[in-house]
Short mmCIF file of C-alpha atoms in Angstrom, two decimals:
data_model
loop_
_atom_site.label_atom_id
_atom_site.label_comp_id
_atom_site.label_asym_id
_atom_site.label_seq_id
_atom_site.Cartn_x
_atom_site.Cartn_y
_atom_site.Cartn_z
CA UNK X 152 -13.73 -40.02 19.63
CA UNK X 153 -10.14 -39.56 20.24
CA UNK X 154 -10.57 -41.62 23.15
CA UNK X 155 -12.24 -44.25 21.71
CA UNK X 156 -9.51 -44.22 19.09
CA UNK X 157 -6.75 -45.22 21.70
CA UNK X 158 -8.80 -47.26 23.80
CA UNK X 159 -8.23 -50.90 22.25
CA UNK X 160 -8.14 -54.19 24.29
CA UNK X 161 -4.22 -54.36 23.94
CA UNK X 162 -4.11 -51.12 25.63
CA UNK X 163 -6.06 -53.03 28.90
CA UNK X 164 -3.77 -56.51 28.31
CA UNK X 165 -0.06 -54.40 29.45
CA UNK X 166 -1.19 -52.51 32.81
CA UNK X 167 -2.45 -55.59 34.91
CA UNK X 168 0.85 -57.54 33.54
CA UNK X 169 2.87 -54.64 34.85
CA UNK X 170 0.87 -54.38 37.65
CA UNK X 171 1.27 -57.99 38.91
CA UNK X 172 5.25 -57.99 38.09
CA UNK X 173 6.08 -54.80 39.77
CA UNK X 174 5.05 -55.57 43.24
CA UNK X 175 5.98 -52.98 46.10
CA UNK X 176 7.09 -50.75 43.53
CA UNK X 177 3.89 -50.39 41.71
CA UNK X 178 4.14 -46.72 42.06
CA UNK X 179 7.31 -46.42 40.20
CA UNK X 180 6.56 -48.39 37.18
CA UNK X 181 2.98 -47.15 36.53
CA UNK X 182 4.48 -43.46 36.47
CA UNK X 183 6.65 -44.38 33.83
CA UNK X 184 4.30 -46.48 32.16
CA UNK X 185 2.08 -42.92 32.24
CA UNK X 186 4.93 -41.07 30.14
CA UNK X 187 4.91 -43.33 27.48
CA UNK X 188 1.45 -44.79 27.31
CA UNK X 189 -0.48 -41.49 28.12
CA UNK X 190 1.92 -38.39 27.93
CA UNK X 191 3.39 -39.46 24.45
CA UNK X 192 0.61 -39.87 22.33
CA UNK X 193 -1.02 -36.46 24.05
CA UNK X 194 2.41 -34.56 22.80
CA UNK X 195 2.05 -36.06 19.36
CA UNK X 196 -1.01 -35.81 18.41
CA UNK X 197 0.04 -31.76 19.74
CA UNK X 198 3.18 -32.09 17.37
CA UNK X 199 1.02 -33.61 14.17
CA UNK X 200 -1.45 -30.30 14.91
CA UNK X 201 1.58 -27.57 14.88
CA UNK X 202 2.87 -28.85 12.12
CA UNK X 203 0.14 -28.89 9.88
CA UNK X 204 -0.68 -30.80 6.83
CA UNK X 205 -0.41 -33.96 9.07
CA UNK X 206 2.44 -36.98 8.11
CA UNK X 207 3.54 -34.64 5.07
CA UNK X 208 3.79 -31.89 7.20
CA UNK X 209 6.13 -32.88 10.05
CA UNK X 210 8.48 -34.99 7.25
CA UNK X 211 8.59 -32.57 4.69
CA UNK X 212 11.69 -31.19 5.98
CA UNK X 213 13.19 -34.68 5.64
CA UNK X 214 13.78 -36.72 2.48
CA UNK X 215 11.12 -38.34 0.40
CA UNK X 216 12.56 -41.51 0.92
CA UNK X 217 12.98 -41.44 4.35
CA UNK X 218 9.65 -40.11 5.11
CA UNK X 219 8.09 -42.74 3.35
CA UNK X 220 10.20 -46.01 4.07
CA UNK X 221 9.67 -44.52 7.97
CA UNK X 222 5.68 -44.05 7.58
CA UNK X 223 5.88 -48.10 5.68
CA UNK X 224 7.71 -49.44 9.30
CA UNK X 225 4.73 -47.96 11.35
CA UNK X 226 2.25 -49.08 9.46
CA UNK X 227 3.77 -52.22 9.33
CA UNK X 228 4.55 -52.08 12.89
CA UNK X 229 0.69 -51.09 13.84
CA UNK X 230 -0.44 -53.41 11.35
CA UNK X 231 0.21 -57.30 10.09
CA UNK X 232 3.81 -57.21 12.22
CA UNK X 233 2.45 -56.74 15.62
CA UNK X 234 -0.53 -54.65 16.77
CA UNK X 235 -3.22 -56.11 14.56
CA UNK X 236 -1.98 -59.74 14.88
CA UNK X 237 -2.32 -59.09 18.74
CA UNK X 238 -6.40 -58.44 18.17
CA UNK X 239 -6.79 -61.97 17.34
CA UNK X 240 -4.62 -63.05 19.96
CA UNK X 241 -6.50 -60.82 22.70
CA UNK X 242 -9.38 -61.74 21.26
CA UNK X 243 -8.59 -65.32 22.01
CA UNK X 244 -6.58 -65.14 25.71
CA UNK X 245 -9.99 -63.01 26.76
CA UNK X 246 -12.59 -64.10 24.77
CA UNK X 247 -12.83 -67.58 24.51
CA UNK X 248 -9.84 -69.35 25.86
CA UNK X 249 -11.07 -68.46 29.68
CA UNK X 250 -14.52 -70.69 28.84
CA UNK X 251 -12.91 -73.61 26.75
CA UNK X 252 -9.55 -73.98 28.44
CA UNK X 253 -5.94 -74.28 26.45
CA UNK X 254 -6.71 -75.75 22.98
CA UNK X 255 -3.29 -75.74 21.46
CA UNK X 256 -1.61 -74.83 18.14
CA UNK X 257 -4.51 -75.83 16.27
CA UNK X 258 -7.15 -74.48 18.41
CA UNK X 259 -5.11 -70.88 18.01
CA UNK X 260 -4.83 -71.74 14.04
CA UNK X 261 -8.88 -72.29 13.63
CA UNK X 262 -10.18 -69.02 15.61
CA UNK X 263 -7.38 -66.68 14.33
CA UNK X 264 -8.27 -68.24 10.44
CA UNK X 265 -12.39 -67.30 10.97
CA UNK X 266 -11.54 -63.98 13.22
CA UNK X 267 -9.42 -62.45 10.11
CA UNK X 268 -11.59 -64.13 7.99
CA UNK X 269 -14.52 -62.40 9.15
CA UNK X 270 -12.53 -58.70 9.62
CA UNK X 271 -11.31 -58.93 6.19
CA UNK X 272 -14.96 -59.37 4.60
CA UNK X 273 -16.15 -56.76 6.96
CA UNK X 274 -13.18 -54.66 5.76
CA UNK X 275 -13.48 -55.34 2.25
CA UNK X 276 -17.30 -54.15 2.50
CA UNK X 277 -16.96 -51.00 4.91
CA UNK X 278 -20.41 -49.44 5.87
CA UNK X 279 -22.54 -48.63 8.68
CA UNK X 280 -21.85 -51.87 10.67
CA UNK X 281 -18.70 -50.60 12.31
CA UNK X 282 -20.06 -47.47 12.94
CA UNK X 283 -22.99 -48.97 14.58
CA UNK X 284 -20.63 -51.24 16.22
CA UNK X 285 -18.36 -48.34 17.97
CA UNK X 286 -21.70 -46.29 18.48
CA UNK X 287 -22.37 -48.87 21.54
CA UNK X 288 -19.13 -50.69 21.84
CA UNK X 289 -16.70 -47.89 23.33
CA UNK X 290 -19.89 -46.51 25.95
CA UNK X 291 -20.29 -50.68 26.99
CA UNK X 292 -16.51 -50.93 27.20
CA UNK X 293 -15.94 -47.82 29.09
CA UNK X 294 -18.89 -49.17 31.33
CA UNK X 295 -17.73 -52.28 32.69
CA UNK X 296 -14.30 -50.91 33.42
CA UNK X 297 -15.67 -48.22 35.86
CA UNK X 298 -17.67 -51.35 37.13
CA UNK X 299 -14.47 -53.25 37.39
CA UNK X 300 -11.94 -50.34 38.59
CA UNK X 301 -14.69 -49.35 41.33
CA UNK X 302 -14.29 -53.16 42.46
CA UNK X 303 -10.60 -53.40 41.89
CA UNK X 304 -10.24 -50.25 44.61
CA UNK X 305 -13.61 -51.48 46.59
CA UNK X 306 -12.84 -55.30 46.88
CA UNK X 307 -9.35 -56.56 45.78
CA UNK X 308 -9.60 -60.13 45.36
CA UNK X 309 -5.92 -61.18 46.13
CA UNK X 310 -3.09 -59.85 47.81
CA UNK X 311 -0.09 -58.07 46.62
CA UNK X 312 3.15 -60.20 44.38
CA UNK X 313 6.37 -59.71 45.05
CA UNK X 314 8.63 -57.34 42.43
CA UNK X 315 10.51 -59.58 40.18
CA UNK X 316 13.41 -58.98 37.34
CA UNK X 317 13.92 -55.51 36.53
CA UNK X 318 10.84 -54.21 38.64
CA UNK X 319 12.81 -54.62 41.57
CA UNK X 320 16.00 -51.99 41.02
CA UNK X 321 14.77 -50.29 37.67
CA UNK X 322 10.65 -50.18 38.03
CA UNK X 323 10.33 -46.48 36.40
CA UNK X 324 12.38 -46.99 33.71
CA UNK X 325 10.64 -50.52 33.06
CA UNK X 326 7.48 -49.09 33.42
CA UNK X 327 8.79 -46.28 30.27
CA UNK X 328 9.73 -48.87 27.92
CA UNK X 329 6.66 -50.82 28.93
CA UNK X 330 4.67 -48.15 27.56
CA UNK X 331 6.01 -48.45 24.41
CA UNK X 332 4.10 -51.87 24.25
CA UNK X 333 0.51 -49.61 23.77
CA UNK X 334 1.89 -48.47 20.53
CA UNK X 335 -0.16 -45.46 21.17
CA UNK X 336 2.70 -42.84 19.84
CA UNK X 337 2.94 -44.71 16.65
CA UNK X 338 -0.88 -44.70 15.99
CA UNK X 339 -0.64 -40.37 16.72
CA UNK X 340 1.40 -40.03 14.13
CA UNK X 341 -0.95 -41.43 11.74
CA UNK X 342 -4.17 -40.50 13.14
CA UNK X 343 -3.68 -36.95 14.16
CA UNK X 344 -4.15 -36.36 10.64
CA UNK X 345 -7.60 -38.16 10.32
CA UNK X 346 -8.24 -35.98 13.35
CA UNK X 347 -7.62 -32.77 11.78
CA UNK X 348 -9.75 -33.79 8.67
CA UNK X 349 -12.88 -34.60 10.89
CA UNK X 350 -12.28 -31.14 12.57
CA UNK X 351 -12.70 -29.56 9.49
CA UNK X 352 -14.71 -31.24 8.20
CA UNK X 353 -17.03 -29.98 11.43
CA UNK X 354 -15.60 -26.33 9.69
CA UNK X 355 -12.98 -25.87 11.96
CA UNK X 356 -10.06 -24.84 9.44
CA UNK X 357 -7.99 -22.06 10.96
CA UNK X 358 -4.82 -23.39 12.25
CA UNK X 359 -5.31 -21.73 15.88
CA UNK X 360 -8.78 -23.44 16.58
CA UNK X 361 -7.76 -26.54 15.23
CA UNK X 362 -4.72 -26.62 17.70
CA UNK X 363 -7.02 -25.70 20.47
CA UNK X 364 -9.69 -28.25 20.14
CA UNK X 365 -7.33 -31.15 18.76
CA UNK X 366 -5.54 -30.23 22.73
CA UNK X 367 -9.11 -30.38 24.64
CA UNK X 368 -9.73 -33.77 22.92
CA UNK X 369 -6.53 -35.23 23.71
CA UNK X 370 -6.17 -34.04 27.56
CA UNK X 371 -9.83 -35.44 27.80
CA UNK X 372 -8.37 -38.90 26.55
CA UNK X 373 -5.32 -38.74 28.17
CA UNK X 374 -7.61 -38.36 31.72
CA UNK X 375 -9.62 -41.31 30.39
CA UNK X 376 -6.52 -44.14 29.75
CA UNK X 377 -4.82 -42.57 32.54
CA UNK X 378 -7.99 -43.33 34.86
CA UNK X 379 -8.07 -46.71 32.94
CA UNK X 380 -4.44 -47.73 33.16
CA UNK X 381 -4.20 -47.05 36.87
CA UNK X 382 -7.21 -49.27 37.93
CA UNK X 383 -5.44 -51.97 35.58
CA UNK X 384 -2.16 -51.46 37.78
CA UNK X 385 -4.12 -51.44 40.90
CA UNK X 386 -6.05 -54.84 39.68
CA UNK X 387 -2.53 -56.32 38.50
CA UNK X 388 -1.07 -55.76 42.19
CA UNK X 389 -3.44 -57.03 43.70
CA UNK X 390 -4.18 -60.72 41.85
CA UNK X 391 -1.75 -62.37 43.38
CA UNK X 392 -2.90 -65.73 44.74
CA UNK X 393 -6.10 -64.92 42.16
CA UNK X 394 -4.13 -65.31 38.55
CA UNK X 395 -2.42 -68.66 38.40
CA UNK X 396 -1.59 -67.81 34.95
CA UNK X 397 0.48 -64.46 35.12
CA UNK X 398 2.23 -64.63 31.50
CA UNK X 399 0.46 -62.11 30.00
CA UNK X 400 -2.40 -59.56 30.96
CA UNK X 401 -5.27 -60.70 29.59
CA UNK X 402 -5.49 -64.03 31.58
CA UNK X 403 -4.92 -61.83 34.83
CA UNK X 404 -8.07 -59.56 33.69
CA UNK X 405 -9.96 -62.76 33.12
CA UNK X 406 -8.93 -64.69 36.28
CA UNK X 407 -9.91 -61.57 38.43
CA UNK X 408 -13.00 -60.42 36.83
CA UNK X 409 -13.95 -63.95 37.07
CA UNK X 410 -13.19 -63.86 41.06
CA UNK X 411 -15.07 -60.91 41.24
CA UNK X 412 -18.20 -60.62 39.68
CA UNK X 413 -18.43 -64.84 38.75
CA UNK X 414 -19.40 -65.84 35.30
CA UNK X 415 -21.83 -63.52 34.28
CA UNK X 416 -18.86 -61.02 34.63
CA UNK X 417 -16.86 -63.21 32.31
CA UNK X 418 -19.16 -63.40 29.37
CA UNK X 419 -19.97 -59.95 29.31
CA UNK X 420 -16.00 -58.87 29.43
CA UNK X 421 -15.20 -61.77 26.82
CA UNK X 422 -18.66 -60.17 24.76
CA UNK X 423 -16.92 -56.56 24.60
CA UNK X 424 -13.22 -57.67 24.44
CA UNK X 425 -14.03 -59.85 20.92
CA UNK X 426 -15.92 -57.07 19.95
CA UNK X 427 -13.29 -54.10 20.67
CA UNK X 428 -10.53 -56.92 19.56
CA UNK X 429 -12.47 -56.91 16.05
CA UNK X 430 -13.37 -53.51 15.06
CA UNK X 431 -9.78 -52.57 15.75
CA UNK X 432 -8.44 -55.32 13.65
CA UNK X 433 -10.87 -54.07 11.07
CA UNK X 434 -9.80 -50.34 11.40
CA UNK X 435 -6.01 -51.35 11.39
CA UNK X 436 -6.53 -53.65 8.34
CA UNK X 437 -8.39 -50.80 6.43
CA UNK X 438 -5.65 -48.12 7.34
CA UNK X 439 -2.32 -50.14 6.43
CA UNK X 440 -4.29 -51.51 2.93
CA UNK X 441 -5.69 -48.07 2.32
CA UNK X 442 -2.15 -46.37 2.65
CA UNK X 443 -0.52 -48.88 0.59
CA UNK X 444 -3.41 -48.94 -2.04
CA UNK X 445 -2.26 -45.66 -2.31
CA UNK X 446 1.51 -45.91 -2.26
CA UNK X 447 1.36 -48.76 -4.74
CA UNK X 448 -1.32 -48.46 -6.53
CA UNK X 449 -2.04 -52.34 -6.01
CA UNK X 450 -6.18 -53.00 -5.16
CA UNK X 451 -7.35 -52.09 -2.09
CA UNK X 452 -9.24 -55.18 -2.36
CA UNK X 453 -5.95 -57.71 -3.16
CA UNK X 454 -4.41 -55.83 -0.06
CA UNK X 455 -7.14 -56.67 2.53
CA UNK X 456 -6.99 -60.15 1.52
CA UNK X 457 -2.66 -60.11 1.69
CA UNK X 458 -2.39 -58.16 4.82
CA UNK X 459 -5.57 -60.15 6.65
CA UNK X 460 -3.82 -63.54 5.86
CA UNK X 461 -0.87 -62.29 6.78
CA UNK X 462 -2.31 -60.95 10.26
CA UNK X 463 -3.76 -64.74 10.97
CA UNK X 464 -0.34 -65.83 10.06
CA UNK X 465 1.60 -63.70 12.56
CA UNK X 466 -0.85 -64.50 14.94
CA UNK X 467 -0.30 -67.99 15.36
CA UNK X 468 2.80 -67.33 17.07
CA UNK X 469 0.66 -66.79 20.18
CA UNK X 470 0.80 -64.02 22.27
CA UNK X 471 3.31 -63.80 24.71
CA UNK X 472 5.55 -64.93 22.10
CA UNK X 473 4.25 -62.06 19.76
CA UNK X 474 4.87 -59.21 22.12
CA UNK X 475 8.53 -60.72 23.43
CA UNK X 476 9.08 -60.30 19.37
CA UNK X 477 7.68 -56.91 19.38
CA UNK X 478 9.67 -55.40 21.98
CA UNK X 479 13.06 -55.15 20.38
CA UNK X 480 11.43 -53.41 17.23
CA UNK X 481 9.29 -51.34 19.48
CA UNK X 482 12.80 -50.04 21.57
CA UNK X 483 14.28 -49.37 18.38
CA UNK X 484 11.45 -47.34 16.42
CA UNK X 485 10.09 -45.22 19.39
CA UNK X 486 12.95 -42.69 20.16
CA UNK X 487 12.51 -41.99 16.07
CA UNK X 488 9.18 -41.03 16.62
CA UNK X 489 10.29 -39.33 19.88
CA UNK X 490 12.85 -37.62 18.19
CA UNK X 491 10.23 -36.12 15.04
CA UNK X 492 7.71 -34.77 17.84
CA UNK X 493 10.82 -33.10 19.40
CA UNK X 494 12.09 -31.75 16.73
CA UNK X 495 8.83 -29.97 15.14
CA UNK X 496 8.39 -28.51 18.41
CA UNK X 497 11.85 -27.14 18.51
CA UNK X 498 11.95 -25.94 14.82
CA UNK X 499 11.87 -22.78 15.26
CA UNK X 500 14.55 -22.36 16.99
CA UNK X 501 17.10 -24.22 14.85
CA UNK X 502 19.68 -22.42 12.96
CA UNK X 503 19.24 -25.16 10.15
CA UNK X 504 16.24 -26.33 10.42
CA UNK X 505 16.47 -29.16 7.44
CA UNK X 506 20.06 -30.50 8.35
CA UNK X 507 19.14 -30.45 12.15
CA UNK X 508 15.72 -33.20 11.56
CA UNK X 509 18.00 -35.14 9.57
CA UNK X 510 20.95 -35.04 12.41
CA UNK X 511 18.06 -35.41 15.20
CA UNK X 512 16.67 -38.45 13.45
CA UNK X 513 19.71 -40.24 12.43
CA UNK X 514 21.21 -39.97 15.83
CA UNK X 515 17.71 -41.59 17.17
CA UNK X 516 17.67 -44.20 15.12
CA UNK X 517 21.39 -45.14 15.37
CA UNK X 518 21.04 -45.59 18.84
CA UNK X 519 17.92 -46.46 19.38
CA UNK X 520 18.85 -49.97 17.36
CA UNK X 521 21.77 -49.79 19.85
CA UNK X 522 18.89 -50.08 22.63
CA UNK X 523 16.97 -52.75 20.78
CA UNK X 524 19.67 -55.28 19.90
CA UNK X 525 20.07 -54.77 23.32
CA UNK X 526 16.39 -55.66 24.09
CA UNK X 527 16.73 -58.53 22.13
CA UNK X 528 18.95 -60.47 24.05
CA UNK X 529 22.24 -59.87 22.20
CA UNK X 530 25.59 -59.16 23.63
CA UNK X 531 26.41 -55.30 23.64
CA UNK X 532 29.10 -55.09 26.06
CA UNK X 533 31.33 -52.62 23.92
CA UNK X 534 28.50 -50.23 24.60
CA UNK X 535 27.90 -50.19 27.75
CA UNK X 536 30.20 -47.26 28.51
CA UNK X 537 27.04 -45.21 27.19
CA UNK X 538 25.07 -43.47 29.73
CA UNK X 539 21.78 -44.93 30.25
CA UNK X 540 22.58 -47.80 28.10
CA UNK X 541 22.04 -49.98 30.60
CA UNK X 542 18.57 -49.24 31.15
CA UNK X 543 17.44 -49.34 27.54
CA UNK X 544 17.72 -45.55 26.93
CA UNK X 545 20.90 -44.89 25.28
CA UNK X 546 19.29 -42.36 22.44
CA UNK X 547 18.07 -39.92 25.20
CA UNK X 548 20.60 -37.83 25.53
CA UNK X 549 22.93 -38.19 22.15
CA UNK X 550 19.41 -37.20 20.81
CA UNK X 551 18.82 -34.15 22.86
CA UNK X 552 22.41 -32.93 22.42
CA UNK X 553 22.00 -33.51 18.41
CA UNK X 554 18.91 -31.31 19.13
CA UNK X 555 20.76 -28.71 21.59
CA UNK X 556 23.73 -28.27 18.34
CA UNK X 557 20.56 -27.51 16.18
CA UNK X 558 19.98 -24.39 18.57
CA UNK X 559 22.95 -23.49 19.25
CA UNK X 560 23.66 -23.19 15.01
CA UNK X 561 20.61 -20.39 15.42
CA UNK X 562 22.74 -18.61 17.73
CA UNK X 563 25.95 -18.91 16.07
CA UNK X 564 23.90 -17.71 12.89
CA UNK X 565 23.09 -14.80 14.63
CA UNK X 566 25.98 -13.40 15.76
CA UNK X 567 27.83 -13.87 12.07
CA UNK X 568 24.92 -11.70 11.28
CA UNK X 569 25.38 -9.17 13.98
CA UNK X 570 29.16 -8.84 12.93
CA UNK X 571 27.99 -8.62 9.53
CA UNK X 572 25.26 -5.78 9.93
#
């Protein structure tokens, strides 16, 4: 299940992109990719565990305000801004584009006004169709990617591009901020806790067993993408000449599936990716209006209606467009979320345990807005004396030494109470 909750078609559109762009250096960029994409969301759904109590337990340390206005710019973020949008928009590149060729602004406008259309009535009437649905979808899913990663390694269908842009001097650290592009961290932060209620709900409610099986789920899922992101690499590197179209991932999956098993192959992956593409638009529509049904107050019923429209409407910015968008937000948010998972880990070893999140956090998100003006094209030259600025990374270590004067306030704590005693 916790597989299944990662595993969503934007998750297979990034890794063949990456793939194709890297080149000879390959390698490189799908080991960082691997940190962010895989390791990440593994460590927080660990963090959301030892804290307990979920969202409310790793921000109750912080300020109410702050907690909240942080949990409204991830679901945001996950929801009508950028990750449910890009369903549609998957949904489209993979699912029906391939068969009727480019059909323009309008085209886009019609399926993205019927797809929502359809996921809000199926959200605003949730039952046993989407459980039905995922009962078969994520096995069929699953299935024709070891089908297609056994052929990617058994028969590659093109030959290997050369590294472009930042792939060529950088590809590790591309690969990291990459990653960010699954929005996979994001999503842990909010669905550990649904995690931890289904555990108990299976009457696991001591803290200890609930760590330990909430760990054997997620190193089981992390195996799974990691299994699944490296065949998408390996497919990705080895489409050149295959993929005319390279600008975004799922016309490279599309153009090589169709080299390799012909059309049959085609309608079957277009058959699974609508149908993944859906049920997660569905799920992500039903999350972001539940939690503001309950933040509000407003209907849940008015909010699946608002935020579906306004999915369909983000959507018809197309996709390449969408994620270019999403990137600068994406560099700016992560090292927050970085930063929380660090710093519920590492509680118990700060001095001051309140004013250290708050110093952690602050310090993230200052510079990790640094790193996504950057991302976004404008000109930060006054900054580039920081280190790792350059590479989009400038809240690494400012955060980690915010985190290191945290411990070191223990210490110092301790020793006024030695001379004390």
């Amino acid at each position: 299940m916790t597989f299944a909750f990662y595993l969503g078609a934007g998750n297979i559109i990034f890794p063949p992109l990456a793939g194709f762009l890297a080149g000879e250096n390959m390698t490189l960029a799908m080991f960082g990719f691997l940190v962010t994409a895989v390791g990440l969301p593994l460590i927080t759904i660990l963090a959301v565990a030892k804290a307990g109590n979920g969202w409310a337990g790793m921000t109750k340390l912080l300020p109410a305000g702050i907690a909240t206005a942080l949990a409204v710019a991830i679901y945001i973020i996950i929801g009508p801004a950028f990750a449910a949008p890009r369903t549609g928009l998957v949904a489209y590149e993979m699912g029906l584009k391939p068969f009727l060729g480019e059909m323009g602004a309008q085209g886009l406008m019609v399926y993205t006004i019927i797809f929502f259309g359809v996921a809000i009535l199926v959200s605003l009437n949730q039952g046993r169709l989407m459980d039905a649905i995922g009962k078969f979808l994520t096995p069929l899913l699953m299935l024709l990617l070891i089908v297609l990663a056994v052929g990617v390694f058994v028969a590659p269908q093109g030959t290997m591009p050369s590294a472009v842009a930042d792939y060529q001097q950088d590809a590790f650290v591309k690969g990291i901020l990459e990653g960010y592009n699954t929005m996979d961290t994001l999503a842990s932060l909010m669905l550990g806790a649904l995690i931890v209620d289904i555990l108990r709900k299976k009457g696991i409610h001591d803290y200890q067993s609930q760590f330990k099986y909430l760990a054997i789920a997620g190193i089981i899922s992390a195996i799974g993408l990691s299994v699944v992101y490296i065949s998408l690499f390996q497919l990705g590197n080895t489409a050149g000449g295959v993929a005319m179209d390279a600008s975004n991932g799922g016309a490279i999956v599309s153009a090589y599936v169709l080299s390799l098993f012909g059309h049959p192959g085609q309608f079957i992956l277009a058959g699974i990716i609508t149908l993944a593409c859906f049920t997660t638009a569905v799920g992500l529509i039903s999350a972001c209006a539940d939690f503001f049904h309950n933040l509000t107050g407003m209907s849940y019923r008015k909010l699946v209606v608002i935020l579906g429209a306004a999915c369909a409407l983000v959507a018809n910015v197309g996709l390449a467009q969408l994620i270019s968008l999403s990137i600068p937000v994406l560099v700016a948010i992560y090292p927050v979320a970085v930063a929380l998972v660090l710093v519920t880990f590492l509680k118990s070893y700060f001095g001051r345990p309140r004013l250290t999140f708050r110093l952690v956090l602050t310090v993230a998100f200052v510079f990790g807005c640094l790193d996504g003006l950057g991302a976004a094209g404008m000109k930060m030259d006054a900054f580039a004396f920081l280190p790792l600025f350059d590479k989009g990374l400038a809240w690494l270590l400012p955060t980690l030494v915010a985190c290191g004067l945290g411990v070191m306030a223990r210490g110092n704590a301790s020793q006024v109470s030695d001379a004390t005693a």
